[in-house]
PDB file of C-alpha atoms and ligand atoms in Angstrom:
ATOM      1  CA  MET A   1       0.000   0.000   0.000  1.00  0.00           C
ATOM      2  CA  SER A   2       2.702   2.467   1.044  1.00  0.00           C
ATOM      3  CA  ILE A   3       4.936   1.416  -1.863  1.00  0.00           C
ATOM      4  CA  TYR A   4       2.052   1.984  -4.186  1.00  0.00           C
ATOM      5  CA  ALA A   5       1.438   5.448  -2.705  1.00  0.00           C
ATOM      6  CA  CYS A   6       5.137   6.213  -3.041  1.00  0.00           C
ATOM      7  CA  GLN A   7       5.173   5.241  -6.716  1.00  0.00           C
ATOM      8  CA  LYS A   8       2.139   7.332  -7.319  1.00  0.00           C
ATOM      9  CA  GLU A   9       3.901  10.319  -5.782  1.00  0.00           C
ATOM     10  CA  LYS A  10       6.871   9.740  -8.070  1.00  0.00           C
ATOM     11  CA  MET A  11       4.652   9.448 -11.108  1.00  0.00           C
ATOM     12  CA  MET A  12       2.878  12.648 -10.144  1.00  0.00           C
ATOM     13  CA  PHE A  13       6.201  14.414  -9.739  1.00  0.00           C
ATOM     14  CA  LEU A  14       7.360  13.251 -13.164  1.00  0.00           C
ATOM     15  CA  ILE A  15       4.112  14.356 -14.741  1.00  0.00           C
ATOM     16  CA  LEU A  16       4.438  17.768 -13.108  1.00  0.00           C
ATOM     17  CA  CYS A  17       7.982  18.106 -14.416  1.00  0.00           C
ATOM     18  CA  PHE A  18       6.770  17.394 -17.938  1.00  0.00           C
ATOM     19  CA  VAL A  19       3.962  19.885 -17.585  1.00  0.00           C
ATOM     20  CA  LEU A  20       6.315  22.583 -16.337  1.00  0.00           C
ATOM     21  CA  LEU A  21       8.745  21.867 -19.187  1.00  0.00           C
ATOM     22  CA  PHE A  22       5.884  22.106 -21.614  1.00  0.00           C
ATOM     23  CA  LEU A  23       4.825  25.443 -20.129  1.00  0.00           C
ATOM     24  CA  VAL A  24       8.325  26.840 -20.421  1.00  0.00           C
ATOM     25  CA  GLN A  25       8.331  25.817 -24.090  1.00  0.00           C
ATOM     26  CA  VAL A  26       4.964  27.429 -24.673  1.00  0.00           C
ATOM     27  CA  GLY A  27       6.396  30.528 -23.017  1.00  0.00           C
ATOM     28  CA  TYR A  28       9.293  30.592 -25.503  1.00  0.00           C
ATOM     29  CA  ALA A  29       7.013  29.958 -28.444  1.00  0.00           C
ATOM     30  CA  LYS A  30       4.895  32.891 -27.428  1.00  0.00           C
ATOM     31  CA  GLY A  31       7.923  35.141 -27.593  1.00  0.00           C
ATOM     32  CA  SER A  32       8.244  34.580 -31.315  1.00  0.00           C
ATOM     33  CA  GLU A  33       4.640  34.372 -32.450  1.00  0.00           C
ATOM     34  CA  LYS A  34       1.480  35.580 -30.832  1.00  0.00           C
ATOM     35  CA  GLN A  35      -0.689  32.861 -29.374  1.00  0.00           C
ATOM     36  CA  SER A  36      -3.944  32.284 -31.182  1.00  0.00           C
ATOM     37  CA  PRO A  37      -6.722  33.987 -29.217  1.00  0.00           C
ATOM     38  CA  LYS A  38      -8.851  30.875 -29.779  1.00  0.00           C
ATOM     39  CA  LEU A  39      -6.530  28.856 -27.558  1.00  0.00           C
ATOM     40  CA  SER A  40      -6.513  31.237 -24.657  1.00  0.00           C
ATOM     41  CA  LYS A  41      -9.278  31.074 -22.106  1.00  0.00           C
ATOM     42  CA  HIS A  42     -10.474  33.391 -19.402  1.00  0.00           C
ATOM     43  CA  PHE A  43     -10.772  31.850 -15.934  1.00  0.00           C
ATOM     44  CA  VAL A  44     -13.053  33.569 -13.436  1.00  0.00           C
ATOM     45  CA  LEU A  45     -12.323  32.479  -9.870  1.00  0.00           C
ATOM     46  CA  VAL A  46     -14.792  32.755  -6.993  1.00  0.00           C
ATOM     47  CA  HIS A  47     -13.617  32.234  -3.417  1.00  0.00           C
ATOM     48  CA  GLY A  48     -15.443  30.577  -0.513  1.00  0.00           C
ATOM     49  CA  SER A  49     -16.646  32.327   2.614  1.00  0.00           C
ATOM     50  CA  CYS A  50     -14.083  33.867   4.984  1.00  0.00           C
ATOM     51  CA  HIS A  51     -11.851  34.255   1.957  1.00  0.00           C
ATOM     52  CA  GLY A  52     -11.362  36.628  -0.905  1.00  0.00           C
ATOM     53  CA  ALA A  53      -9.738  36.953  -4.293  1.00  0.00           C
ATOM     54  CA  TRP A  54      -6.364  36.756  -2.507  1.00  0.00           C
ATOM     55  CA  SER A  55      -6.833  33.036  -1.847  1.00  0.00           C
ATOM     56  CA  TRP A  56      -6.102  32.340  -5.537  1.00  0.00           C
ATOM     57  CA  TYR A  57      -2.785  34.164  -5.866  1.00  0.00           C
ATOM     58  CA  LYS A  58      -0.632  31.061  -6.507  1.00  0.00           C
ATOM     59  CA  LEU A  59      -2.979  29.761  -9.129  1.00  0.00           C
ATOM     60  CA  MET A  60      -3.336  33.148 -10.807  1.00  0.00           C
ATOM     61  CA  ALA A  61       0.400  33.356 -11.405  1.00  0.00           C
ATOM     62  CA  LEU A  62       0.347  29.902 -13.022  1.00  0.00           C
ATOM     63  CA  ILE A  63      -2.675  30.709 -15.182  1.00  0.00           C
ATOM     64  CA  ARG A  64      -1.154  33.986 -16.385  1.00  0.00           C
ATOM     65  CA  SER A  65       2.148  32.312 -17.169  1.00  0.00           C
ATOM     66  CA  SER A  66       0.322  29.908 -19.488  1.00  0.00           C
ATOM     67  CA  GLY A  67      -1.165  32.740 -21.538  1.00  0.00           C
ATOM     68  CA  HIS A  68      -4.748  32.499 -20.271  1.00  0.00           C
ATOM     69  CA  ASN A  69      -6.585  35.451 -18.796  1.00  0.00           C
ATOM     70  CA  VAL A  70      -7.741  35.274 -15.186  1.00  0.00           C
ATOM     71  CA  THR A  71      -9.993  37.351 -12.942  1.00  0.00           C
ATOM     72  CA  ALA A  72     -10.520  36.674  -9.237  1.00  0.00           C
ATOM     73  CA  ILE A  73     -13.767  38.067  -7.907  1.00  0.00           C
ATOM     74  CA  ASP A  74     -14.316  39.446  -4.415  1.00  0.00           C
ATOM     75  CA  LEU A  75     -17.932  38.738  -3.520  1.00  0.00           C
ATOM     76  CA  ALA A  76     -19.690  41.374  -1.400  1.00  0.00           C
ATOM     77  CA  ALA A  77     -18.178  41.958   2.048  1.00  0.00           C
ATOM     78  CA  SER A  78     -15.234  39.690   1.157  1.00  0.00           C
ATOM     79  CA  GLY A  79     -11.539  40.287   0.504  1.00  0.00           C
ATOM     80  CA  ILE A  80     -11.026  43.955  -0.323  1.00  0.00           C
ATOM     81  CA  ASN A  81     -14.703  44.585  -1.026  1.00  0.00           C
ATOM     82  CA  ASN A  82     -15.452  47.096   1.718  1.00  0.00           C
ATOM     83  CA  GLN A  83     -19.084  46.272   2.405  1.00  0.00           C
ATOM     84  CA  GLN A  84     -19.891  44.755   5.792  1.00  0.00           C
ATOM     85  CA  PRO A  85     -21.848  41.500   6.146  1.00  0.00           C
ATOM     86  CA  ARG A  86     -24.720  43.426   7.767  1.00  0.00           C
ATOM     87  CA  ASP A  87     -25.012  45.516   4.566  1.00  0.00           C
ATOM     88  CA  ILE A  88     -25.888  42.448   2.489  1.00  0.00           C
ATOM     89  CA  PRO A  89     -28.990  40.884   4.021  1.00  0.00           C
ATOM     90  CA  SER A  90     -29.891  39.047   0.821  1.00  0.00           C
ATOM     91  CA  ILE A  91     -27.773  36.460  -0.936  1.00  0.00           C
ATOM     92  CA  SER A  92     -28.346  38.192  -4.291  1.00  0.00           C
ATOM     93  CA  GLN A  93     -26.346  41.133  -2.950  1.00  0.00           C
ATOM     94  CA  TYR A  94     -23.601  38.762  -1.907  1.00  0.00           C
ATOM     95  CA  PHE A  95     -23.416  37.424  -5.494  1.00  0.00           C
ATOM     96  CA  LYS A  96     -23.633  40.851  -7.108  1.00  0.00           C
ATOM     97  CA  PRO A  97     -19.921  41.474  -7.850  1.00  0.00           C
ATOM     98  CA  LEU A  98     -19.819  38.229  -9.875  1.00  0.00           C
ATOM     99  CA  MET A  99     -23.096  39.000 -11.658  1.00  0.00           C
ATOM    100  CA  ASN A 100     -21.823  42.495 -12.519  1.00  0.00           C
ATOM    101  CA  PHE A 101     -18.640  41.035 -13.918  1.00  0.00           C
ATOM    102  CA  MET A 102     -20.560  38.536 -16.060  1.00  0.00           C
ATOM    103  CA  THR A 103     -22.798  41.332 -17.358  1.00  0.00           C
ATOM    104  CA  SER A 104     -19.735  43.361 -18.300  1.00  0.00           C
ATOM    105  CA  LEU A 105     -18.381  40.642 -20.608  1.00  0.00           C
ATOM    106  CA  PRO A 106     -18.859  41.278 -24.336  1.00  0.00           C
ATOM    107  CA  PRO A 107     -21.741  39.207 -25.801  1.00  0.00           C
ATOM    108  CA  ASN A 108     -19.527  36.761 -27.723  1.00  0.00           C
ATOM    109  CA  LYS A 109     -17.077  36.211 -24.863  1.00  0.00           C
ATOM    110  CA  LYS A 110     -17.026  32.933 -22.924  1.00  0.00           C
ATOM    111  CA  VAL A 111     -15.297  32.231 -19.628  1.00  0.00           C
ATOM    112  CA  VAL A 112     -14.471  29.195 -17.502  1.00  0.00           C
ATOM    113  CA  ILE A 113     -16.085  29.878 -14.157  1.00  0.00           C
ATOM    114  CA  VAL A 114     -14.563  28.355 -11.011  1.00  0.00           C
ATOM    115  CA  GLY A 115     -16.052  28.238  -7.518  1.00  0.00           C
ATOM    116  CA  HIS A 116     -14.427  27.040  -4.318  1.00  0.00           C
ATOM    117  CA  SER A 117     -16.435  26.002  -1.256  1.00  0.00           C
ATOM    118  CA  LEU A 118     -19.408  28.315  -0.784  1.00  0.00           C
ATOM    119  CA  GLY A 119     -18.374  30.043  -4.033  1.00  0.00           C
ATOM    120  CA  GLY A 120     -20.171  27.119  -5.688  1.00  0.00           C
ATOM    121  CA  LEU A 121     -23.488  28.801  -4.920  1.00  0.00           C
ATOM    122  CA  ALA A 122     -22.368  31.981  -6.676  1.00  0.00           C
ATOM    123  CA  ILE A 123     -21.228  30.195  -9.827  1.00  0.00           C
ATOM    124  CA  ALA A 124     -24.426  28.103  -9.895  1.00  0.00           C
ATOM    125  CA  ARG A 125     -26.331  31.396  -9.907  1.00  0.00           C
ATOM    126  CA  ALA A 126     -24.183  32.755 -12.743  1.00  0.00           C
ATOM    127  CA  MET A 127     -24.695  29.551 -14.778  1.00  0.00           C
ATOM    128  CA  GLU A 128     -28.454  29.975 -14.525  1.00  0.00           C
ATOM    129  CA  THR A 129     -28.382  33.588 -15.771  1.00  0.00           C
ATOM    130  CA  PHE A 130     -25.455  33.522 -18.217  1.00  0.00           C
ATOM    131  CA  PRO A 131     -25.222  29.968 -19.631  1.00  0.00           C
ATOM    132  CA  GLU A 132     -24.196  31.300 -23.059  1.00  0.00           C
ATOM    133  CA  LYS A 133     -21.213  33.124 -21.574  1.00  0.00           C
ATOM    134  CA  ILE A 134     -19.756  30.088 -19.796  1.00  0.00           C
ATOM    135  CA  SER A 135     -17.804  27.396 -21.634  1.00  0.00           C
ATOM    136  CA  ALA A 136     -17.334  25.296 -18.499  1.00  0.00           C
ATOM    137  CA  SER A 137     -17.925  25.487 -14.768  1.00  0.00           C
ATOM    138  CA  VAL A 138     -15.586  24.031 -12.175  1.00  0.00           C
ATOM    139  CA  PHE A 139     -16.688  23.247  -8.612  1.00  0.00           C
ATOM    140  CA  ILE A 140     -13.703  22.764  -6.309  1.00  0.00           C
ATOM    141  CA  SER A 141     -14.759  21.061  -3.091  1.00  0.00           C
ATOM    142  CA  ALA A 142     -17.726  23.346  -3.455  1.00  0.00           C
ATOM    143  CA  ALA A 143     -21.398  23.526  -2.634  1.00  0.00           C
ATOM    144  CA  MET A 144     -22.986  22.278  -5.865  1.00  0.00           C
ATOM    145  CA  PRO A 145     -26.738  22.728  -6.001  1.00  0.00           C
ATOM    146  CA  GLY A 146     -28.539  21.980  -9.253  1.00  0.00           C
ATOM    147  CA  PRO A 147     -31.911  21.229 -10.822  1.00  0.00           C
ATOM    148  CA  THR A 148     -32.005  17.878  -8.972  1.00  0.00           C
ATOM    149  CA  LEU A 149     -30.503  19.091  -5.689  1.00  0.00           C
ATOM    150  CA  ASN A 150     -31.901  22.289  -4.276  1.00  0.00           C
ATOM    151  CA  VAL A 151     -29.983  24.577  -1.978  1.00  0.00           C
ATOM    152  CA  SER A 152     -32.310  24.050   0.917  1.00  0.00           C
ATOM    153  CA  THR A 153     -31.651  20.274   0.915  1.00  0.00           C
ATOM    154  CA  LEU A 154     -27.948  20.953   0.495  1.00  0.00           C
ATOM    155  CA  MET A 155     -27.727  23.318   3.450  1.00  0.00           C
ATOM    156  CA  LYS A 156     -29.633  20.955   5.683  1.00  0.00           C
ATOM    157  CA  VAL A 157     -27.586  17.855   4.995  1.00  0.00           C
ATOM    158  CA  ASP A 158     -24.409  18.887   6.697  1.00  0.00           C
ATOM    159  CA  LEU A 159     -24.000  21.364   9.481  1.00  0.00           C
ATOM    160  CA  ALA A 160     -20.464  22.116   8.337  1.00  0.00           C
ATOM    161  CA  LEU A 161     -21.753  23.684   5.158  1.00  0.00           C
ATOM    162  CA  ALA A 162     -24.424  25.692   6.864  1.00  0.00           C
ATOM    163  CA  THR A 163     -22.454  26.899   9.863  1.00  0.00           C
ATOM    164  CA  THR A 164     -18.695  26.827   9.255  1.00  0.00           C
ATOM    165  CA  LEU A 165     -18.999  28.170   5.765  1.00  0.00           C
ATOM    166  CA  MET A 166     -21.685  30.737   6.420  1.00  0.00           C
ATOM    167  CA  ARG A 167     -20.471  31.998   9.789  1.00  0.00           C
ATOM    168  CA  PRO A 168     -19.132  35.392   8.780  1.00  0.00           C
ATOM    169  CA  LEU A 169     -22.085  36.121   6.560  1.00  0.00           C
ATOM    170  CA  TYR A 170     -25.522  37.241   7.344  1.00  0.00           C
ATOM    171  CA  LEU A 171     -27.500  34.044   7.769  1.00  0.00           C
ATOM    172  CA  TYR A 172     -29.629  34.052   4.689  1.00  0.00           C
ATOM    173  CA  THR A 173     -33.039  32.566   5.042  1.00  0.00           C
ATOM    174  CA  ASP A 174     -33.952  29.342   3.344  1.00  0.00           C
ATOM    175  CA  GLU A 175     -36.618  31.194   1.427  1.00  0.00           C
ATOM    176  CA  ASP A 176     -34.182  33.832   0.161  1.00  0.00           C
ATOM    177  CA  MET A 177     -31.627  31.232  -0.956  1.00  0.00           C
ATOM    178  CA  SER A 178     -34.234  28.998  -2.593  1.00  0.00           C
ATOM    179  CA  LYS A 179     -35.649  31.925  -4.527  1.00  0.00           C
ATOM    180  CA  GLU A 180     -32.255  33.128  -5.676  1.00  0.00           C
ATOM    181  CA  LEU A 181     -31.004  29.651  -6.561  1.00  0.00           C
ATOM    182  CA  LYS A 182     -33.759  28.273  -8.771  1.00  0.00           C
ATOM    183  CA  LEU A 183     -31.673  26.174 -11.131  1.00  0.00           C
ATOM    184  CA  SER A 184     -33.075  24.764 -14.356  1.00  0.00           C
ATOM    185  CA  HIS A 185     -32.027  21.971 -16.704  1.00  0.00           C
ATOM    186  CA  LYS A 186     -32.428  24.413 -19.573  1.00  0.00           C
ATOM    187  CA  ASN A 187     -29.936  27.037 -18.339  1.00  0.00           C
ATOM    188  CA  TYR A 188     -27.751  25.702 -15.544  1.00  0.00           C
ATOM    189  CA  GLY A 189     -27.952  22.217 -17.038  1.00  0.00           C
ATOM    190  CA  SER A 190     -26.665  23.387 -20.426  1.00  0.00           C
ATOM    191  CA  VAL A 191     -23.253  24.368 -19.018  1.00  0.00           C
ATOM    192  CA  SER A 192     -20.479  21.745 -18.943  1.00  0.00           C
ATOM    193  CA  ARG A 193     -19.616  21.023 -15.350  1.00  0.00           C
ATOM    194  CA  VAL A 194     -16.544  19.544 -13.661  1.00  0.00           C
ATOM    195  CA  PHE A 195     -16.268  18.694  -9.967  1.00  0.00           C
ATOM    196  CA  ILE A 196     -12.801  18.664  -8.402  1.00  0.00           C
ATOM    197  CA  LEU A 197     -12.882  16.545  -5.288  1.00  0.00           C
ATOM    198  CA  SER A 198     -10.285  17.071  -2.569  1.00  0.00           C
ATOM    199  CA  ASN A 199     -10.129  13.810  -0.740  1.00  0.00           C
ATOM    200  CA  GLU A 200      -8.822  14.893   2.645  1.00  0.00           C
ATOM    201  CA  ASP A 201     -11.038  17.896   3.077  1.00  0.00           C
ATOM    202  CA  LYS A 202     -12.081  18.296   6.729  1.00  0.00           C
ATOM    203  CA  VAL A 203     -14.600  21.067   6.011  1.00  0.00           C
ATOM    204  CA  VAL A 204     -16.521  19.739   3.032  1.00  0.00           C
ATOM    205  CA  THR A 205     -15.833  16.050   3.651  1.00  0.00           C
ATOM    206  CA  ARG A 206     -15.287  13.515   0.903  1.00  0.00           C
ATOM    207  CA  ASP A 207     -18.615  11.914   1.857  1.00  0.00           C
ATOM    208  CA  LEU A 208     -20.446  15.179   1.413  1.00  0.00           C
ATOM    209  CA  GLN A 209     -18.725  15.877  -1.897  1.00  0.00           C
ATOM    210  CA  GLU A 210     -19.712  12.422  -3.146  1.00  0.00           C
ATOM    211  CA  TRP A 211     -23.234  12.910  -1.866  1.00  0.00           C
ATOM    212  CA  MET A 212     -23.579  16.049  -4.021  1.00  0.00           C
ATOM    213  CA  ILE A 213     -21.983  14.387  -7.043  1.00  0.00           C
ATOM    214  CA  GLU A 214     -24.434  11.495  -6.815  1.00  0.00           C
ATOM    215  CA  ARG A 215     -27.494  13.737  -6.594  1.00  0.00           C
ATOM    216  CA  ASN A 216     -26.380  16.302  -9.146  1.00  0.00           C
ATOM    217  CA  PRO A 217     -23.974  14.440 -11.458  1.00  0.00           C
ATOM    218  CA  PRO A 218     -21.434  16.637 -13.265  1.00  0.00           C
ATOM    219  CA  ASP A 219     -19.911  15.816 -16.685  1.00  0.00           C
ATOM    220  CA  GLU A 220     -16.604  14.985 -15.079  1.00  0.00           C
ATOM    221  CA  VAL A 221     -15.101  14.363 -11.635  1.00  0.00           C
ATOM    222  CA  GLU A 222     -11.399  14.850 -10.912  1.00  0.00           C
ATOM    223  CA  VAL A 223      -9.797  13.873  -7.609  1.00  0.00           C
ATOM    224  CA  ILE A 224      -6.911  15.694  -5.984  1.00  0.00           C
ATOM    225  CA  GLU A 225      -5.154  13.342  -3.580  1.00  0.00           C
ATOM    226  CA  GLY A 226      -3.936  14.454  -0.181  1.00  0.00           C
ATOM    227  CA  SER A 227      -5.583  17.807  -0.341  1.00  0.00           C
ATOM    228  CA  ASP A 228      -7.274  19.705   2.463  1.00  0.00           C
ATOM    229  CA  HIS A 229     -10.057  22.221   1.946  1.00  0.00           C
ATOM    230  CA  MET A 230      -7.765  24.995   0.650  1.00  0.00           C
ATOM    231  CA  VAL A 231      -6.805  23.113  -2.516  1.00  0.00           C
ATOM    232  CA  MET A 232      -5.686  26.247  -4.308  1.00  0.00           C
ATOM    233  CA  MET A 233      -3.140  26.921  -1.565  1.00  0.00           C
ATOM    234  CA  SER A 234      -1.951  23.375  -0.839  1.00  0.00           C
ATOM    235  CA  LYS A 235      -2.061  21.859  -4.347  1.00  0.00           C
ATOM    236  CA  PRO A 236      -1.927  24.767  -6.822  1.00  0.00           C
ATOM    237  CA  VAL A 237       0.077  22.916  -9.473  1.00  0.00           C
ATOM    238  CA  GLU A 238      -2.221  19.882  -9.473  1.00  0.00           C
ATOM    239  CA  LEU A 239      -5.224  22.159  -9.730  1.00  0.00           C
ATOM    240  CA  PHE A 240      -3.577  24.083 -12.531  1.00  0.00           C
ATOM    241  CA  VAL A 241      -3.000  20.867 -14.489  1.00  0.00           C
ATOM    242  CA  HIS A 242      -6.746  20.180 -14.261  1.00  0.00           C
ATOM    243  CA  PHE A 243      -7.467  23.738 -15.422  1.00  0.00           C
ATOM    244  CA  LEU A 244      -5.286  23.265 -18.498  1.00  0.00           C
ATOM    245  CA  HIS A 245      -7.135  20.061 -19.315  1.00  0.00           C
ATOM    246  CA  ILE A 246     -10.513  21.795 -18.885  1.00  0.00           C
ATOM    247  CA  ALA A 247      -9.413  24.772 -20.990  1.00  0.00           C
ATOM    248  CA  LYS A 248      -8.514  22.402 -23.800  1.00  0.00           C
ATOM    249  CA  LYS A 249     -11.544  20.153 -23.584  1.00  0.00           C
ATOM    250  CA  TYR A 250     -14.423  22.615 -23.170  1.00  0.00           C
ATOM    251  CA  TYR A 251     -14.958  25.647 -25.408  1.00  0.00           C
TER     252      TYR A 251
HETATM  253  C1  NAG B   1      -8.681  39.922 -19.393  1.00  0.00           C
HETATM  254  O1  NAG B   1      -9.984  40.123 -18.893  1.00  0.00           O
HETATM  255  C2  NAG B   1     -10.240  41.466 -18.513  1.00  0.00           C
HETATM  256  C3  NAG B   1     -11.599  41.495 -17.847  1.00  0.00           C
HETATM  257  O2  NAG B   1     -12.614  41.062 -18.724  1.00  0.00           O
HETATM  258  C4  NAG B   1     -10.148  42.351 -19.728  1.00  0.00           C
HETATM  259  O3  NAG B   1     -10.391  43.684 -19.355  1.00  0.00           O
HETATM  260  C5  NAG B   1      -8.763  42.215 -20.329  1.00  0.00           C
HETATM  261  O4  NAG B   1      -8.681  42.965 -21.520  1.00  0.00           O
HETATM  262  C6  NAG B   1      -8.450  40.764 -20.628  1.00  0.00           C
HETATM  263  N1  NAG B   1      -7.075  40.640 -21.055  1.00  0.00           N
HETATM  264  C7  NAG B   1      -6.728  40.031 -22.179  1.00  0.00           C
HETATM  265  C8  NAG B   1      -5.266  39.952 -22.439  1.00  0.00           C
HETATM  266  O5  NAG B   1      -7.555  39.564 -22.938  1.00  0.00           O
HETATM  267  C1  NAG B   2     -36.054  20.851  -2.203  1.00  0.00           C
HETATM  268  O1  NAG B   2     -36.020  19.460  -2.508  1.00  0.00           O
HETATM  269  C2  NAG B   2     -36.676  18.657  -1.530  1.00  0.00           C
HETATM  270  C3  NAG B   2     -36.382  17.208  -1.868  1.00  0.00           C
HETATM  271  O2  NAG B   2     -36.550  16.961  -3.232  1.00  0.00           O
HETATM  272  C4  NAG B   2     -38.155  19.022  -1.492  1.00  0.00           C
HETATM  273  O3  NAG B   2     -38.819  18.246  -0.527  1.00  0.00           O
HETATM  274  C5  NAG B   2     -38.294  20.497  -1.151  1.00  0.00           C
HETATM  275  O4  NAG B   2     -39.651  20.879  -1.210  1.00  0.00           O
HETATM  276  C6  NAG B   2     -37.477  21.352  -2.121  1.00  0.00           C
HETATM  277  N1  NAG B   2     -37.486  22.717  -1.646  1.00  0.00           N
HETATM  278  C7  NAG B   2     -37.716  23.754  -2.444  1.00  0.00           C
HETATM  279  C8  NAG B   2     -37.693  25.093  -1.802  1.00  0.00           C
HETATM  280  O5  NAG B   2     -37.917  23.633  -3.636  1.00  0.00           O
END
């Protein structure tokens, strides 16, 4: 068992080396000829509660270095957004910075939208309103409601989600969240969806992640081994490799 784990680590390390080499080469190639705009994607990153855009800094550097565009959103009363939680009594106000950003995109522009933890609710909302502007959605150890799993069921199933994750925020009512997160097969369901499961997460446990995946099956599930809840801090390179794969596969 431990030998197997060890070999897996080695394999992973080798793969990462190849990826980094590849990136360096892409970097050189870009020096001589401009990268085709078709190949470059725009990643929009949405943090979980207690966090802000800053939580993505490692990943942002990697994404930029690969020639893709990246924007990290601060939801209301988060990161450097200077509103206070008491100023945002409705969850729609909490989502507003992301919705404003999506509105500001030119009509023919598509992004890959990424949500971590409670940020999953925000990206689910954006998928429902802007399905035509999203080439793929990525839920990283995130709350993932959908047409077959409503937010009220989701928040009731595990106290960790409802309390730990929501603590700093105004406690939105069930009614408010259910109204704001009406998710349809037609809109939300039309967006390609990937779930990235972190298997040693103590906040959103593996069981809970699998419970959501079973009730609201995404197009693809990727597992990041040995990762705690803050995947983007503890395993940025692994996450980045998944992002590159998603950028290539979904457009
Ligand atoms: C990256 O996205 C931002 C926000 O939409 C945009 O203003 C900027 O021009 C984009 N950069 C590139 C290089 O496309
Ligand atoms: C959420 O789903 C559950 C189980 O399917 C259902 O009993 C409940 O009425 C739904 N709630 C809302 C607000 O739609």
